Short mmCIF file of C-alpha atoms in Angstrom, two decimals:
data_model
loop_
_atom_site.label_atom_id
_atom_site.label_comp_id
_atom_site.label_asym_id
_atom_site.label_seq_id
_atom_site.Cartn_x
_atom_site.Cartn_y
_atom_site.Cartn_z
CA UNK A 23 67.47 105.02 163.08
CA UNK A 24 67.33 103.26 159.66
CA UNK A 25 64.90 100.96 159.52
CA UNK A 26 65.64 97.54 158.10
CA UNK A 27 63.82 94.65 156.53
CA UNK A 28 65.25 90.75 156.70
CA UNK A 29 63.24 87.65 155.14
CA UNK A 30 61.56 86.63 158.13
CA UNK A 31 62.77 82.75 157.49
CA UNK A 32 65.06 80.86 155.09
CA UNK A 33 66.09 77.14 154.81
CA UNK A 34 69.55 75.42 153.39
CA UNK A 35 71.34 72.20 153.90
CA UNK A 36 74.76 71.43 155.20
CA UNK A 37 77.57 72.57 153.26
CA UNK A 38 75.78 74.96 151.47
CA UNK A 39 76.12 78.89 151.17
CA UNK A 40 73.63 81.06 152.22
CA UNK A 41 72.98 84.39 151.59
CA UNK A 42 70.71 86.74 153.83
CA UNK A 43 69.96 89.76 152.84
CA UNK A 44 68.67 92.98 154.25
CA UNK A 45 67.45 96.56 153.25
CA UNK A 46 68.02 99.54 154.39
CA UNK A 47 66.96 102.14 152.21
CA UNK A 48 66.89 105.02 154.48
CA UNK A 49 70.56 104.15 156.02
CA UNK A 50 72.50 107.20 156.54
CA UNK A 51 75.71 108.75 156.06
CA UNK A 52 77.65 107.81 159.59
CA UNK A 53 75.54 104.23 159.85
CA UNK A 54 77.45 101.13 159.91
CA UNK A 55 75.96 98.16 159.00
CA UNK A 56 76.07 94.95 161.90
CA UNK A 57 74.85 91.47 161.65
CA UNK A 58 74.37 89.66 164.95
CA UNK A 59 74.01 85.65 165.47
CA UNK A 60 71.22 84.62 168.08
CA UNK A 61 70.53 80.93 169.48
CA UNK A 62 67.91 79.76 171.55
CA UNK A 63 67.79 81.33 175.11
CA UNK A 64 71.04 83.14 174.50
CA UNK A 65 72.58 86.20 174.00
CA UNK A 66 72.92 87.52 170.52
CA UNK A 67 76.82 87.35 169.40
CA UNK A 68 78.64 89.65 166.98
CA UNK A 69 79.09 88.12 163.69
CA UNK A 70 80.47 91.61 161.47
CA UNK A 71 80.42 94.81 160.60
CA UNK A 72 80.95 97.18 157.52
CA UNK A 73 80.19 100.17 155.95
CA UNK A 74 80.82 99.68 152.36
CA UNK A 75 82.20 97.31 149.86
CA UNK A 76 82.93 93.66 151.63
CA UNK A 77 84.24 92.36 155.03
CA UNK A 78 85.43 89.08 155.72
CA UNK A 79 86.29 87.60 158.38
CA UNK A 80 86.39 83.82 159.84
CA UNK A 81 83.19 83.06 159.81
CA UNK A 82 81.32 85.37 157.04
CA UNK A 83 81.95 87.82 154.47
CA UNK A 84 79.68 90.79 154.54
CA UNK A 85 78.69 92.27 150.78
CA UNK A 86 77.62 96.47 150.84
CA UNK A 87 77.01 97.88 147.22
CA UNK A 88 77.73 101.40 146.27
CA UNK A 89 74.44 103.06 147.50
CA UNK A 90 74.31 100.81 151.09
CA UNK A 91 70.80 100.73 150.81
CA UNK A 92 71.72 96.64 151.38
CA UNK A 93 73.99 94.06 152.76
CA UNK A 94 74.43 90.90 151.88
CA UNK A 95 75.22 88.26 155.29
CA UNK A 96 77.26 84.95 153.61
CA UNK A 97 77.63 81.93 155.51
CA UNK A 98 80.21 79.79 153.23
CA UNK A 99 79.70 75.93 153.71
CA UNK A 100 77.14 76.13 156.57
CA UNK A 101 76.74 73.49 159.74
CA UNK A 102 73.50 72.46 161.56
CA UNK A 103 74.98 74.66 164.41
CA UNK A 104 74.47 77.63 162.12
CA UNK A 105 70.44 77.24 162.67
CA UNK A 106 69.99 80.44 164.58
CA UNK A 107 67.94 83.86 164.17
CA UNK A 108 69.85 86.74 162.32
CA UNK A 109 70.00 90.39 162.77
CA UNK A 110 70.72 92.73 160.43
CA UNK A 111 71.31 96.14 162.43
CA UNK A 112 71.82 99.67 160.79
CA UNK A 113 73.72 102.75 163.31
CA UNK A 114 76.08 105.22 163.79
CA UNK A 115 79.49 104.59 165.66
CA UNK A 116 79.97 108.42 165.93
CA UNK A 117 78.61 109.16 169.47
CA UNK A 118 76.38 107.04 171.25
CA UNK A 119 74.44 104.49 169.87
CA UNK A 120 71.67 102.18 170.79
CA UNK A 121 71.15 98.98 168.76
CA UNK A 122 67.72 98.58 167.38
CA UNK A 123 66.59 94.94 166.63
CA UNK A 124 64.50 93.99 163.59
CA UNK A 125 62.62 90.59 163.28
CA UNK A 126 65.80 88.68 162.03
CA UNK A 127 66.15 85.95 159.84
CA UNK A 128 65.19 82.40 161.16
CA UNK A 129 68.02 80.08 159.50
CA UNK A 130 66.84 76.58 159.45
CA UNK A 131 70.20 74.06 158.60
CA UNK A 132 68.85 70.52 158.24
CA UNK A 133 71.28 67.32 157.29
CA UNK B 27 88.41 89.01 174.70
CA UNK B 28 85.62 90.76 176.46
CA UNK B 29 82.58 89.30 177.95
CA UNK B 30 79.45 90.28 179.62
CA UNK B 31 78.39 88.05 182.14
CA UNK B 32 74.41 87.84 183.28
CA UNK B 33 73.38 86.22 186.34
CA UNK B 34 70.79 84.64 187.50
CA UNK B 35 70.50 82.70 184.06
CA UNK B 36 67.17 80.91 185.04
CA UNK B 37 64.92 82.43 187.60
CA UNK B 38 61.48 81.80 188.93
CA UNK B 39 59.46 83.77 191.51
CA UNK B 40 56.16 84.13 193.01
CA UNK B 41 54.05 86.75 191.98
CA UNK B 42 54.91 90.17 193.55
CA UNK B 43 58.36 89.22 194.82
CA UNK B 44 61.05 91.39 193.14
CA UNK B 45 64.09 89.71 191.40
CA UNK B 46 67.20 91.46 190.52
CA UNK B 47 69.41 89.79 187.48
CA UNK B 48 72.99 91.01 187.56
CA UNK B 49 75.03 92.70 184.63
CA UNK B 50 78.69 92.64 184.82
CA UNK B 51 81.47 93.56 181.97
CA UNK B 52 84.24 91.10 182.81
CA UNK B 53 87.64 92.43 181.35
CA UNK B 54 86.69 95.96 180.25
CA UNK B 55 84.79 99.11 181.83
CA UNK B 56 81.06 100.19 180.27
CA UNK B 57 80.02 103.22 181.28
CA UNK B 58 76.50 102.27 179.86
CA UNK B 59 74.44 99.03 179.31
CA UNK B 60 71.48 98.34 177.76
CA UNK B 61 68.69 96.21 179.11
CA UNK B 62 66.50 94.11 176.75
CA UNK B 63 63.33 92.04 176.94
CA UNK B 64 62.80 89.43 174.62
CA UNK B 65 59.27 87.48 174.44
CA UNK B 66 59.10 83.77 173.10
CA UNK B 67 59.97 83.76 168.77
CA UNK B 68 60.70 86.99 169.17
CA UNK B 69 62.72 90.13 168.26
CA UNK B 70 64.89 92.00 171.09
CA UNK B 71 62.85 95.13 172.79
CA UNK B 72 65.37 98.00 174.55
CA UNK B 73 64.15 98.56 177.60
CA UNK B 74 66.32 100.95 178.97
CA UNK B 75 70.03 102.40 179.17
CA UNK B 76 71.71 102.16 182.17
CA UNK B 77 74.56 104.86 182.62
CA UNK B 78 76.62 105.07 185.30
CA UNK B 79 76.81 106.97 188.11
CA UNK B 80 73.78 108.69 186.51
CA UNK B 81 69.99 107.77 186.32
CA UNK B 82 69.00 105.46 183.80
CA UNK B 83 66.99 106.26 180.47
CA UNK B 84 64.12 103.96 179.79
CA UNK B 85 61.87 103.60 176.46
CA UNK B 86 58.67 104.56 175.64
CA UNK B 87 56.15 102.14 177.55
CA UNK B 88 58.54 101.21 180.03
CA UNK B 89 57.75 101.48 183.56
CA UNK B 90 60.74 103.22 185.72
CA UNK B 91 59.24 102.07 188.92
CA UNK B 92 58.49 98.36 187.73
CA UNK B 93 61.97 98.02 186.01
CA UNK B 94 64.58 99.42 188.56
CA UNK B 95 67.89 100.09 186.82
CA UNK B 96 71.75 100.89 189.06
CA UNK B 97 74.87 101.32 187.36
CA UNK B 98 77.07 101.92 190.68
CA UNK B 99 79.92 101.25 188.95
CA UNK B 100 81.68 100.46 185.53
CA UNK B 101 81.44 97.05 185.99
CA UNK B 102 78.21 96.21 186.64
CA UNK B 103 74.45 96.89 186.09
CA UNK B 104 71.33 95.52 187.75
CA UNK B 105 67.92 95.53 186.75
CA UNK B 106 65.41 94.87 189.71
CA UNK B 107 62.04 93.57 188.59
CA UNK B 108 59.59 94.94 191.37
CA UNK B 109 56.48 93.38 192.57
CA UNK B 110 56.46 90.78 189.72
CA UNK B 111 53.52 89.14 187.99
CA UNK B 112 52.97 86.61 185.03
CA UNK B 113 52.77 88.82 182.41
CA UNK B 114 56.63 89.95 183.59
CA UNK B 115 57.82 86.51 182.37
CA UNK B 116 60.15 86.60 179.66
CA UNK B 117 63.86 86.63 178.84
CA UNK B 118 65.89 89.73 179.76
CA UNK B 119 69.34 90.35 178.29
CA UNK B 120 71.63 93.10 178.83
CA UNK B 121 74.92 94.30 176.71
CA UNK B 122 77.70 96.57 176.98
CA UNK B 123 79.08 98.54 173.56
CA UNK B 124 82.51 97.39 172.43
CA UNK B 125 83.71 100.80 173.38
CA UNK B 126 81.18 104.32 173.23
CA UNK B 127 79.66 104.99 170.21
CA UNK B 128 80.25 101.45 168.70
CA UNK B 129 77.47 99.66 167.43
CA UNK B 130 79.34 96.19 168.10
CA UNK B 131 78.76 95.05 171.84
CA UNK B 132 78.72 92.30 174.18
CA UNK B 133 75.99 90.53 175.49
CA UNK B 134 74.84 88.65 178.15
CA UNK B 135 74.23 85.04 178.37
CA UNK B 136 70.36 86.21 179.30
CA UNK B 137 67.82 85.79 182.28
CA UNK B 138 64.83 83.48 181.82
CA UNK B 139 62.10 85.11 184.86
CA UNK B 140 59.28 82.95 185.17
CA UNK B 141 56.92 84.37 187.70
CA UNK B 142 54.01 82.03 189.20
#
């Protein structure tokens, strides 16, 4: 499993965009790349997926250059309810696949 | 859409009692689940993959006999916590894949087990 590597914390203010990134230098062919959303004492929650180029959806837009070995996680205008640890997950969706959690990202969204 | 639904959500025990937290895929069938542990501030540990109708698979470090993992059926999982102590405190959390293979799943709302 490609291993990845997140900024362990980052700060913004509301209405701002943020930008997490991750590396994953040793992603492979058949990995897709997965960002998951995790509060406090709960589950964590699907936020995207890609595999190259950029994904939007409603609530982020997921940036992959040419050689994958990074994503970019955007979070357009974000909320103090956006304060939350995220994961940046590497894997194949040929087969089965476990999902390996990293450290995450600790987003901190003050007023 | 589909949901994964944990239960107990908040437990507490005394020390070697046994606790089992409940896994069930509401509107869709998962032939496997995984089982995490997740210590205070931080990162999600696999535990173990349930399967069903099969034994389950557990990591490296994991004890089989401590951790007791059934998958009777394609709705639901349970992961029995034997003989519990302290140190088995923590938040558990189990998820089902979107569909095989798909590295997009569901999970749980989680199980805080606080054993005194």
């Amino acid at each position: 499993l490609a291993k990845t590597t997140q900024p362990i914390s980052m700060d913004s203010y509301e209405g701002q965009e943020v930008n997490i990134t991750c590396s994953h230098n040793n992603i492979a062919t058949n990995d897709y790349i997965t960002w998951y959303q995790q509060f406090p004492s709960q589950g964590p929650r699907f936020i995207i997926q890609g595999y190259k180029t950029k994904v939007t959806n409603e609530v982020a837009s997921l940036f992959i250059p040419a050689d994958r070995k990074s994503s970019t996680l955007s979070l357009p205008r974000v909320s103090l309810s956006d304060t939350a640890v995220y994961y940046c997950l590497v894997g194949t969706n040929s087969g089965y696949s476990t999902l390996t959690f990293g450290k995450g990202t600790m987003l901190l969204v003050s007023p | 859409g589909a949901v994964v639904s944990q239960h107990p959500s908040r437990v507490i025990c005394k020390s070697g009692t046994s606790v089992k937290i409940e896994c069930r895929s509401l509107d869709f069938q998962a032939t496997t689940m995984f089982w995490y542990r997740q210590f205070p501030k931080k990162s999600l540990m696999l535990m173990a993959t349930s399967n069903e109708g099969s034994k389950a698979t557990y990591e490296q470090g994991v004890e089989k006999d401590k951790f007791l993992i059934n998958h009777a059926s394609l709705t639901l999982s349970t992961l029995t916590v034997t003989s519990a102590h302290p140190e088995d405190s923590s938040f558990y959390i189990c998820s089902a894949p979107k569909s095989t293979g798909m590295t997009e799943a569901f999970f749980g709302q989680g199980t805080r087990l606080t054993v005194v």
